[in-house]
Coordinates of C-alpha atoms (C1' of nucleotides) in Angstrom, one line a residue:
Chain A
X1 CA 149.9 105.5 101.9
X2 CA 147.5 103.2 99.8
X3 CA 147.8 104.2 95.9
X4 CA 150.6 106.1 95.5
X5 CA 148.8 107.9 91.7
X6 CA 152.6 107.6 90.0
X7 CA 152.7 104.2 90.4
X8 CA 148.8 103.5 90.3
X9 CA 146.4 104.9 88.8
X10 CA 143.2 103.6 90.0
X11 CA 141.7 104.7 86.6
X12 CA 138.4 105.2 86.8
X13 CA 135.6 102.0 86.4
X14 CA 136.0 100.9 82.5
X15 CA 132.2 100.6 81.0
X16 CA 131.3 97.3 80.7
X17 CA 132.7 96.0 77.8
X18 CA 130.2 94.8 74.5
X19 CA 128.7 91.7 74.4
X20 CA 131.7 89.7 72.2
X21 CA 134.3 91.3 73.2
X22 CA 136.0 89.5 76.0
X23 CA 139.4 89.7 74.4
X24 CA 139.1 93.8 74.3
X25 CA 139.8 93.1 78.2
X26 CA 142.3 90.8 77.9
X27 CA 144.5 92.6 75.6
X28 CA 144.0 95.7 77.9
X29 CA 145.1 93.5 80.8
X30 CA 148.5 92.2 78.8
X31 CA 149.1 95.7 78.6
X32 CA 148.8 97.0 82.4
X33 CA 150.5 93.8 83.5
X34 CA 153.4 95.2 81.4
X35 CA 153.1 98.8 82.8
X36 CA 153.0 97.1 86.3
X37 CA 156.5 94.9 85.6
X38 CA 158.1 98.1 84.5
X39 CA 157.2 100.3 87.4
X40 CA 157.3 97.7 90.3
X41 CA 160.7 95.8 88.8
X42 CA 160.0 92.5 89.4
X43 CA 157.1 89.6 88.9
X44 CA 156.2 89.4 92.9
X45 CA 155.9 92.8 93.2
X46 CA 153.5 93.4 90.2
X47 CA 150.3 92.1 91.9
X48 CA 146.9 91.1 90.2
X49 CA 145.0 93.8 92.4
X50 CA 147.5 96.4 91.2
X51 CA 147.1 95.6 87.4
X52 CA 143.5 95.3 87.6
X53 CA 143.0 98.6 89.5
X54 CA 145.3 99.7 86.6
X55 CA 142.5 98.2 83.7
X56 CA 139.8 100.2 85.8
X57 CA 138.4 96.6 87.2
X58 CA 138.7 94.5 90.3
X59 CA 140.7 91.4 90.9
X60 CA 139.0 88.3 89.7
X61 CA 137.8 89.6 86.3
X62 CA 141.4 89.0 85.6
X63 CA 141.0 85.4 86.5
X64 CA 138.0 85.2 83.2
X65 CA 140.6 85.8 81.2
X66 CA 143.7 84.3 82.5
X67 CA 143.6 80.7 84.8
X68 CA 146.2 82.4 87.5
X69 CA 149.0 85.0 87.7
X70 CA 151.9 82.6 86.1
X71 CA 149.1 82.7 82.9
X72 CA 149.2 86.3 83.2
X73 CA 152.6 86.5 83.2
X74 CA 153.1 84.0 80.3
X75 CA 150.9 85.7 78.1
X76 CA 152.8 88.8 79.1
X77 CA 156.3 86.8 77.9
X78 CA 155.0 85.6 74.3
X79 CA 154.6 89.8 73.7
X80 CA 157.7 90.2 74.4
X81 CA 159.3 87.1 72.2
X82 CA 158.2 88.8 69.3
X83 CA 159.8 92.5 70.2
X84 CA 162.8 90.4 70.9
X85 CA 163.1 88.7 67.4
X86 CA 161.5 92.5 65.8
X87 CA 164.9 94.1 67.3
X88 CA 166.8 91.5 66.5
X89 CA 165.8 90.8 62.8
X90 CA 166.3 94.8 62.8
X91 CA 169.8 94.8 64.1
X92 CA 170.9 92.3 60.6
X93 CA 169.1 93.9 58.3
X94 CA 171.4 94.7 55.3
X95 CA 173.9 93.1 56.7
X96 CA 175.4 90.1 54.9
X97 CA 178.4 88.6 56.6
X98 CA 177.0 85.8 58.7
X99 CA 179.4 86.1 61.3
X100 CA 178.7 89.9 61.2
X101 CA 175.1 88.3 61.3
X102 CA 175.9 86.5 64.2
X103 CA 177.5 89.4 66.1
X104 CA 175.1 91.6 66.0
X105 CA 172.1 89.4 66.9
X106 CA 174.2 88.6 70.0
X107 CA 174.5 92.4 70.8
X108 CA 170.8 93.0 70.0
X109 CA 170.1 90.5 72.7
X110 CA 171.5 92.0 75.1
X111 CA 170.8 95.2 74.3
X112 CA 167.6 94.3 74.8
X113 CA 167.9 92.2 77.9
X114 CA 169.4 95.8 79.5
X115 CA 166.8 97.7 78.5
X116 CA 163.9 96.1 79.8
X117 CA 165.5 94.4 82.8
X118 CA 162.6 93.4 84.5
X119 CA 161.1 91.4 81.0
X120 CA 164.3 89.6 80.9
X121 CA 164.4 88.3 84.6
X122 CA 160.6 87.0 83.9
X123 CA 162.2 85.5 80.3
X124 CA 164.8 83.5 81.6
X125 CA 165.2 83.3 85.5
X126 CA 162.3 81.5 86.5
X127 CA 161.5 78.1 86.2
X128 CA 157.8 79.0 85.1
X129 CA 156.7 76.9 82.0
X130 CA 158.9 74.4 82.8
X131 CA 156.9 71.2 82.1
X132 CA 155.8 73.6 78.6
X133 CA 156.8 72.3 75.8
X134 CA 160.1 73.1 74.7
X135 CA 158.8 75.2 71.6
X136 CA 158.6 78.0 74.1
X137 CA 161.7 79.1 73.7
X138 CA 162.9 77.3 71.0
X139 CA 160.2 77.4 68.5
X140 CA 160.3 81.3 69.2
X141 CA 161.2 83.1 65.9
X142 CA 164.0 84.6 67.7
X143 CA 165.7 81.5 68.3
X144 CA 164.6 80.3 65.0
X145 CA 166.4 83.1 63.2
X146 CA 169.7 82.6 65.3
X147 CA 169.4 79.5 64.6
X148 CA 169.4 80.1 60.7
X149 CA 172.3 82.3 61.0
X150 CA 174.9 79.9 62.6
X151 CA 173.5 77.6 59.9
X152 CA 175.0 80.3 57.9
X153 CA 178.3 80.1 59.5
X154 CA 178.4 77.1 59.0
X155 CA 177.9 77.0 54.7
X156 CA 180.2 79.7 55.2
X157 CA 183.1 77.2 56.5
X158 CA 183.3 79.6 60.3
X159 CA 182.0 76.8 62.2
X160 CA 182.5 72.8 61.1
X161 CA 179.1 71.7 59.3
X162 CA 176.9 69.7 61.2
X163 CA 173.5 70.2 63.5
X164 CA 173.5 74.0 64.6
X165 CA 171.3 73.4 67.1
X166 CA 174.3 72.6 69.6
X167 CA 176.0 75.8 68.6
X168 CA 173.3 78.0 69.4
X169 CA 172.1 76.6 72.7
X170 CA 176.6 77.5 73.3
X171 CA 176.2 80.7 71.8
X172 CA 173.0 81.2 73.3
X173 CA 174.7 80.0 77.0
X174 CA 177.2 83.1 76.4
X175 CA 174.9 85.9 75.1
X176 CA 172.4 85.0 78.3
X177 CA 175.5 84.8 81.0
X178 CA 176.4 88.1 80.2
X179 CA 172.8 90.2 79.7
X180 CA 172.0 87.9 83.0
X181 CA 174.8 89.5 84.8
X182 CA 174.9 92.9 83.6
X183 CA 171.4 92.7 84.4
X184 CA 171.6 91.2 87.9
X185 CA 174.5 92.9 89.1
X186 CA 174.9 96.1 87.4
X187 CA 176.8 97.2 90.1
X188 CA 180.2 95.5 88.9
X189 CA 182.7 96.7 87.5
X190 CA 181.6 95.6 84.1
X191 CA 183.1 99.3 82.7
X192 CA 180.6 99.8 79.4
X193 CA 178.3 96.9 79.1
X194 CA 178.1 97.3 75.3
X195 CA 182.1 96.8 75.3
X196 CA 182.1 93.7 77.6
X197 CA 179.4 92.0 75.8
X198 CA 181.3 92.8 73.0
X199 CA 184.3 91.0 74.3
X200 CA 182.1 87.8 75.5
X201 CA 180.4 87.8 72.5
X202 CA 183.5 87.6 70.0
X203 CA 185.2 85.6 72.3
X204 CA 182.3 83.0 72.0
X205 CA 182.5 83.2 68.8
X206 CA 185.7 83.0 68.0
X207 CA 186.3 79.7 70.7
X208 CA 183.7 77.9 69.2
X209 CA 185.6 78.3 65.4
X210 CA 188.9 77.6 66.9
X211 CA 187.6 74.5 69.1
X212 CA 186.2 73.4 65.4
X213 CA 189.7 73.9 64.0
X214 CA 191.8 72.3 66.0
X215 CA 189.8 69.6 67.4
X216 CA 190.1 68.7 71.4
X217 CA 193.5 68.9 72.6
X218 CA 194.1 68.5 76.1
X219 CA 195.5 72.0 77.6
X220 CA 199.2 71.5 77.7
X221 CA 198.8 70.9 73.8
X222 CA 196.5 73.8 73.3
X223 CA 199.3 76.1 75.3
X224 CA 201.7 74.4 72.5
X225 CA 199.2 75.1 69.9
X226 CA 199.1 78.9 71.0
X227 CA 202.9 79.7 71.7
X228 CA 203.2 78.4 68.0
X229 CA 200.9 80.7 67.0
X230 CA 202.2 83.8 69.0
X231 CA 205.5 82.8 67.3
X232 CA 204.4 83.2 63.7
X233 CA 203.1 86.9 62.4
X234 CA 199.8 88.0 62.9
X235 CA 197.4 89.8 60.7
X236 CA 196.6 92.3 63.0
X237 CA 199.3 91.4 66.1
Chain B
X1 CA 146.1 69.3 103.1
X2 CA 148.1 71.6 105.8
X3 CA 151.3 70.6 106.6
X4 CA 152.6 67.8 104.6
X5 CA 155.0 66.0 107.2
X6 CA 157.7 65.1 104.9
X7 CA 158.2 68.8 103.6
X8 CA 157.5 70.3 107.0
X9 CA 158.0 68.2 110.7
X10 CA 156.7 70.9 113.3
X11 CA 159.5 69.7 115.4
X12 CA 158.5 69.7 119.0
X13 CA 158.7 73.0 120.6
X14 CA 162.5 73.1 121.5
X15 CA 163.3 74.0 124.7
X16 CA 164.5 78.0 125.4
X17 CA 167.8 78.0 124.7
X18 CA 170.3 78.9 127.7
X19 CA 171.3 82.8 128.4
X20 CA 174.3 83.7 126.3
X21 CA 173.8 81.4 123.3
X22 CA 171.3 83.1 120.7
X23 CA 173.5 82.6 118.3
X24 CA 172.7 79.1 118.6
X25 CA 169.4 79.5 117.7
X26 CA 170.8 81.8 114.6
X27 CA 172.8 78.6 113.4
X28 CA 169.5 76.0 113.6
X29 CA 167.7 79.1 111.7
X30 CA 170.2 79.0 108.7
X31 CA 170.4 75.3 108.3
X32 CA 166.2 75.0 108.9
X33 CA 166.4 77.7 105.8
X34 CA 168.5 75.9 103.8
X35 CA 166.1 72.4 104.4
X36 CA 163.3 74.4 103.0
X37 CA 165.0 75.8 100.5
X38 CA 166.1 72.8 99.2
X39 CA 162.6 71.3 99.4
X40 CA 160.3 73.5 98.6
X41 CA 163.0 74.9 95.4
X42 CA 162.4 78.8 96.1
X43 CA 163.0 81.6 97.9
X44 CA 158.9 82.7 97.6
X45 CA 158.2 78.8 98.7
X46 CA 160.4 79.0 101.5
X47 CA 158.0 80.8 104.3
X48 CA 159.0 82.2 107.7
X49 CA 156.5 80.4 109.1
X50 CA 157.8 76.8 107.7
X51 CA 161.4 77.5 108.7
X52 CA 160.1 78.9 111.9
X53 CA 158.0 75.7 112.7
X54 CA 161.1 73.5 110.9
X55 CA 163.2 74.4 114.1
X56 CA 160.9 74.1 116.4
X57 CA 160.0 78.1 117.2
X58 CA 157.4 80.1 116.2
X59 CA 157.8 82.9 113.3
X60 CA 158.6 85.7 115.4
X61 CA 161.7 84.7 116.5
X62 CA 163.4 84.5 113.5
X63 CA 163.2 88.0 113.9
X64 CA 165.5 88.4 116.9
X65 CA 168.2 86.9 114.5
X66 CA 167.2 88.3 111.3
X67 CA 166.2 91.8 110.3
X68 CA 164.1 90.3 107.5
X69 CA 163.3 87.1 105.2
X70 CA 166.3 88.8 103.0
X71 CA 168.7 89.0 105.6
X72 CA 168.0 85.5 106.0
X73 CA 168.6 84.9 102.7
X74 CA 171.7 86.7 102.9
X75 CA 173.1 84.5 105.8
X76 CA 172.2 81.4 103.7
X77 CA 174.4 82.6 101.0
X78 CA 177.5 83.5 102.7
X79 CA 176.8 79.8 103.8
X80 CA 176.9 78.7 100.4
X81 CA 179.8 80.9 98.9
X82 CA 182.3 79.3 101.3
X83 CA 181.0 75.8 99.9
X84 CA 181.5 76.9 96.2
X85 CA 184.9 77.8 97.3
X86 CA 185.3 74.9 99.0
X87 CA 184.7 72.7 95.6
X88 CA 186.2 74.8 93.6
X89 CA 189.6 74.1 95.6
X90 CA 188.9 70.4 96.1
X91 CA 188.6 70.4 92.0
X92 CA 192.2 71.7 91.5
X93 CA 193.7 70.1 94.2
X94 CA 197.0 68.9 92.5
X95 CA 196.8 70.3 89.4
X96 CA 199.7 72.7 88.2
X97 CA 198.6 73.8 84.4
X98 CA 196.9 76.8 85.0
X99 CA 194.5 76.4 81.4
X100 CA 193.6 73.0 83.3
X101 CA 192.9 74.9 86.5
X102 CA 190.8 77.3 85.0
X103 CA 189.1 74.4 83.0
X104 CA 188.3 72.7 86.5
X105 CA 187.4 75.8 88.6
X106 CA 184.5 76.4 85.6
X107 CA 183.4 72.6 85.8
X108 CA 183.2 72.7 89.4
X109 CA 181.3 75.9 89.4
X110 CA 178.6 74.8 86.7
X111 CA 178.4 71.2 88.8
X112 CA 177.8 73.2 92.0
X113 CA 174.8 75.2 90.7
X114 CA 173.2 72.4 89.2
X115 CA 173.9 70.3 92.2
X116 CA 171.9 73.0 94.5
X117 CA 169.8 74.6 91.7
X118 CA 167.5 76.7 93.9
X119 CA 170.7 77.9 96.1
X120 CA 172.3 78.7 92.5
X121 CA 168.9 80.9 91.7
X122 CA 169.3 82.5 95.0
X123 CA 172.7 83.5 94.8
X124 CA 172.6 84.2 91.0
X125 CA 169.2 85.5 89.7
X126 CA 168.0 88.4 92.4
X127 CA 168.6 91.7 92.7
X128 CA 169.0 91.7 96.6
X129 CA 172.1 92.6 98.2
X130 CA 172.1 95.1 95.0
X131 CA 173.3 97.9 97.3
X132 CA 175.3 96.1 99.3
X133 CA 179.2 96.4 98.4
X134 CA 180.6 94.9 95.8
X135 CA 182.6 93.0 97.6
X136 CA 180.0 90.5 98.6
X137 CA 180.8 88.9 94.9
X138 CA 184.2 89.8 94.3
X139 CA 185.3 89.5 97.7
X140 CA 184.4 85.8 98.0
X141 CA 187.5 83.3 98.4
X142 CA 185.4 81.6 95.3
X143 CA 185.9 84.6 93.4
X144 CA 189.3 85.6 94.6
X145 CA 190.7 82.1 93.8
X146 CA 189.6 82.3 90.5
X147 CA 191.3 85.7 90.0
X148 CA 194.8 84.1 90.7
X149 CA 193.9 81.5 88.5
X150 CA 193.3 83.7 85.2
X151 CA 196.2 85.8 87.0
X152 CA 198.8 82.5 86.3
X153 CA 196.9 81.9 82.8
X154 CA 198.8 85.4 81.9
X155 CA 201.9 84.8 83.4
X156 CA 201.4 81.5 81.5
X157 CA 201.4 83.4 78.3
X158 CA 197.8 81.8 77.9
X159 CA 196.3 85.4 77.7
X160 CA 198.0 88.6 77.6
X161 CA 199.2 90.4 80.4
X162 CA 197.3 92.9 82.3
X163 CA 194.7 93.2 85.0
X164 CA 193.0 89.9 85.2
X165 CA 189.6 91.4 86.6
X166 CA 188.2 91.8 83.5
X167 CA 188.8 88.2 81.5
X168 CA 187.6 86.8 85.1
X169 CA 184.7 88.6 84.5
X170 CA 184.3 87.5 81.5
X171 CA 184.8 83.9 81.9
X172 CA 182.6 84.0 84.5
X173 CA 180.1 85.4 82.7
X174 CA 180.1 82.5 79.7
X175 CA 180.6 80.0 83.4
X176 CA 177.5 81.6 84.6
X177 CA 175.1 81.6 81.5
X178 CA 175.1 77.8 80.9
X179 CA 175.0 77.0 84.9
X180 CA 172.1 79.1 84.7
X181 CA 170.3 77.7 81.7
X182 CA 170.8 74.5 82.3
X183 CA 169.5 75.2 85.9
X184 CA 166.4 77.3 84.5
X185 CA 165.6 75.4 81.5
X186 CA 166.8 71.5 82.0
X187 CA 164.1 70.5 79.7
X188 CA 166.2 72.0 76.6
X189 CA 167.7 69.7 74.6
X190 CA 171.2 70.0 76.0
X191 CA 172.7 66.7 75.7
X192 CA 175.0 65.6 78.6
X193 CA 175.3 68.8 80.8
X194 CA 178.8 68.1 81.7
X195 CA 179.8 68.3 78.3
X196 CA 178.1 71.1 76.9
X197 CA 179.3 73.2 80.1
X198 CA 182.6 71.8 78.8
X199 CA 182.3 72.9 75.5
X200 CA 181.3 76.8 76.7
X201 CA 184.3 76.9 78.8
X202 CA 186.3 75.7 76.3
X203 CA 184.8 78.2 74.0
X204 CA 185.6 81.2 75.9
X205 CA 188.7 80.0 77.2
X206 CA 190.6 79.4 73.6
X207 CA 188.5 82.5 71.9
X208 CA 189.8 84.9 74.9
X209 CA 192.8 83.8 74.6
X210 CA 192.7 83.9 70.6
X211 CA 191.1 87.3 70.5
X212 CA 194.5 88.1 73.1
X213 CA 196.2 86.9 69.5
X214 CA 195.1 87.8 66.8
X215 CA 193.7 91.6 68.0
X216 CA 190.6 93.3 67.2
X217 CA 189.9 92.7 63.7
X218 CA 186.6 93.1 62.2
X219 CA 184.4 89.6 60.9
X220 CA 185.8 89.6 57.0
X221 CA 189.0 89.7 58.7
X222 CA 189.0 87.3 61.2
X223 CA 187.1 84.7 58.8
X224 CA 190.0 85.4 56.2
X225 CA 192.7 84.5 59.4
X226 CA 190.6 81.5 59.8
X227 CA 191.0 80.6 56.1
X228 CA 194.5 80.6 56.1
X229 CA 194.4 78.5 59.5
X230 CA 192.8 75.8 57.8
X231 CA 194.9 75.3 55.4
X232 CA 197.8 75.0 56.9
X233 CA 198.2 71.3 59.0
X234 CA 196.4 71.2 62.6
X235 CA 198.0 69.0 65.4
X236 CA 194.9 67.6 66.2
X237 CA 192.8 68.4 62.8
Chain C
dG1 C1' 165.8 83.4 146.4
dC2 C1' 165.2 87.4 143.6
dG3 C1' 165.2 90.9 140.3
dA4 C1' 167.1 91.9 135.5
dT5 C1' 166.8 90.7 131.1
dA6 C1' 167.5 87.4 127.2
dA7 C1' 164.6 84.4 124.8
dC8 C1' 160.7 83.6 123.4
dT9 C1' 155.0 83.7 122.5
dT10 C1' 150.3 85.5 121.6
dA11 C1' 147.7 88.6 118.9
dG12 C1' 147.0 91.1 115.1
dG13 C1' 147.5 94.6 111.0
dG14 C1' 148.0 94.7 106.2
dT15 C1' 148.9 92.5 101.6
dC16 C1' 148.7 88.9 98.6
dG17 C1' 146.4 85.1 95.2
dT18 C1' 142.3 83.0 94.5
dT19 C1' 137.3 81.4 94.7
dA20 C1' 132.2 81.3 95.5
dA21 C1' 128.3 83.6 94.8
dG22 C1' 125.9 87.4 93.6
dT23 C1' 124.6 91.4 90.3
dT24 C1' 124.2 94.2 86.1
dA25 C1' 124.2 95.2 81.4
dG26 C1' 124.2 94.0 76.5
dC27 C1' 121.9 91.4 73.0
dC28 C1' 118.5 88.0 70.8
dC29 C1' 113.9 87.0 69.9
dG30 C1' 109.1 87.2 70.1
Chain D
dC1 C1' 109.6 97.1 72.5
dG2 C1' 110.1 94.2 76.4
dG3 C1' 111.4 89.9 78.6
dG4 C1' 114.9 86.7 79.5
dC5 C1' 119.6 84.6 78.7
dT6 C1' 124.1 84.9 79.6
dA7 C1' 128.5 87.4 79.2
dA8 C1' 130.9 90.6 81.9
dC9 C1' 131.8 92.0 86.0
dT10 C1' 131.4 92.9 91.5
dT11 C1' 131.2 92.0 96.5
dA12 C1' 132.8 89.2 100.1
dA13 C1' 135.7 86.3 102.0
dC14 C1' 139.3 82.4 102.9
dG15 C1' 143.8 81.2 103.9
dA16 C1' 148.7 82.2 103.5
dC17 C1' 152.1 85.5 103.8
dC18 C1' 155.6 89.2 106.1
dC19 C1' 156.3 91.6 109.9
dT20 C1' 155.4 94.3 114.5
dA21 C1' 153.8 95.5 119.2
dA22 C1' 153.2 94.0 123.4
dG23 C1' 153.2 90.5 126.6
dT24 C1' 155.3 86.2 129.2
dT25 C1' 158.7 83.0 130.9
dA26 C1' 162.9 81.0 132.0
dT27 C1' 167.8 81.6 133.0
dC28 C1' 171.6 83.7 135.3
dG29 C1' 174.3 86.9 138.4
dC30 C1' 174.3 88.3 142.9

DNA sequence: GCGATAACTTAGGGTCGTTAAGTTAGCCCG
DNA sequence: CGGGCTAACTTAACGACCCTAAGTTATCGC
């Protein structure tokens, strides 16, 4: 019953490491920590014992290296910052349109939110380095380079000019509500996940251009607003 | 150190409760829950033992009402999903405009979770009651209520007709990414809460609707419909 | 009043995060 | 080349946790 080997691994007692290199450890440790997230599925069950029987160590050597587990799991979350801006910077490459830009930074995000469920949880559901300064998740260079392209949206006359900072937290608000759910509760009937996120996405998108068009009716004269619309021929109606 | 009185109060042994009533006890156990919940702000803070000693009973018995610490969990949020409804009506009491309506339902749901942030983590951000039915979401009166809602935004001619599961889905989702962030991450620089959770809804109400417009097209497209919109005169530009 | 049994308690097994104190191995320096 | 300094790690253990098995006590029907 104790150390099921699929899951575990014991791996047998590392050699001491040489005399500088501390860090070897630590990097190795980053490492099991994210084996242990992706097998186990969530930060409570990934414990330090399990990750440092994974290294080939016992317990508190992982405290040399890391002041508790919310350290461990921090260090675990700047990793994967920087795969999430690699697949997002990958998903625009060549592509020149900023709202095109836009799109497909959105569907990168979740993309990648789905496919490593248990990262994304860690990422964004958890209060954890809370009184951390805000560059955490703002200075990331994923944020950083979203940020740039609604800047781009704007110069490009899709959104009115002004700070994009507001924009993106919005834009940001709808990309996360959907990876959030589809992650959370797969079980709905979201049909395909890449169509619905899609459909938030644009949606998004598209509200936040149109809110910046026709400035802030109340609803009765936004329903005026559209039946006008629907009245008049469409490009692709 | 042990047992700060403020967050804890042993509460004098209560007395055995008389023969047919355990589901008395079940009640206290629920609301004890919800008491630590709220002050101790998680579901991994909030120990049997505390909720146990909170009603005056020792841990075991929570068992004879509870299969588990998640089935306690569970019991908490059925609690909790008949509140949200609850505010949810109260907020469109007397309103008739259904785009108002569903303007208000989103408000009150975003002012809910950030009025009971750790019940909104609960509810929101776990896995558990994954393989329990569906209908423990979509089957709440919260839910439901909001399904007529988008249901007499279509008959409205708001969005086009058709099955109103999925643009409920949808606005939930954009309703449920900035209640989240702004519960997760309150230190990002969000302005007044109310308002940006006004501008997201807004956002994915008028771009759903929109998209319901204009159809499918692809970015160039939609920016060169956009073009044209501006110049022509706005009521409110 | 007296069993039957619902409503609890005591005791404890196993896991967890974390710390204190000990031990071993690599490296520097004579 | 060998002695010691200290980085790198281990052993042992504390306290808190969830949960269970087995015992005890009070209430109620008769």
């Amino acid at each position: 019953m104790t150390s099921n080997p699929s899951v575990h691994r014991p791996a047998a007692r590392r050699r001491r490491a040489p005399r500088g290199s501390g860090e070897l450890l630590r990097g190795e440790i980053i490492a099991a920590a994210r084996d242990c997230l992706n097998r186990l599925g969530s930060a409570d069950a990934m414990s330090i014992r399990a990750v440092a029987s994974h290294v080939g160590v016992t317990p508190p050597s992982i405290y040399l290296h890391f002041a508790d587990k919310e350290a461990l799991l921090d260090a675990v979350l700047v990793d994967l910052f920087t795969e999430l801006d690699d697949v997002m910077q990958q998903a625009v490459a060549g592509i020149s349109h900023p709202l095109e830009r836009l799109r497909q930074q959105g569907l990168a995000y979740v993309r990648f939110a789905r496919s490593s469920p248990e990262y994304y949880r860690l990422a964004t559901m958890n209060v954890r380095t809370e009184a951390g300064n805000v560059d955490a998740i703002l200075g990331t260079a994923a944020f950083t380079h979203f940020l740039g392209t609604v800047s781009e949206c704007m110069d490009a006359g899709i959104f009115a000019s002004g700070d994009p900072l507001p924009i993106a937290l919005e834009l940001w608000a709808a990309a996360h509500g959907i990876a959030s759910l589809l992650v959370a509760k797969p079980y709905l009937p979201w049909g395909d996940p890449e169509v619905v996120a899609e459909h938030v996405l644009r949606a998004a998108a598209i509200g936040h251009a149109v809110a910046d068009l026709i400035g802030d009716p109340d609803c009765p004269q936004f329903s005026a607003w559209l039946a006008a619309e629907q009245a008049r021929p469409q490009p692709a109606g």
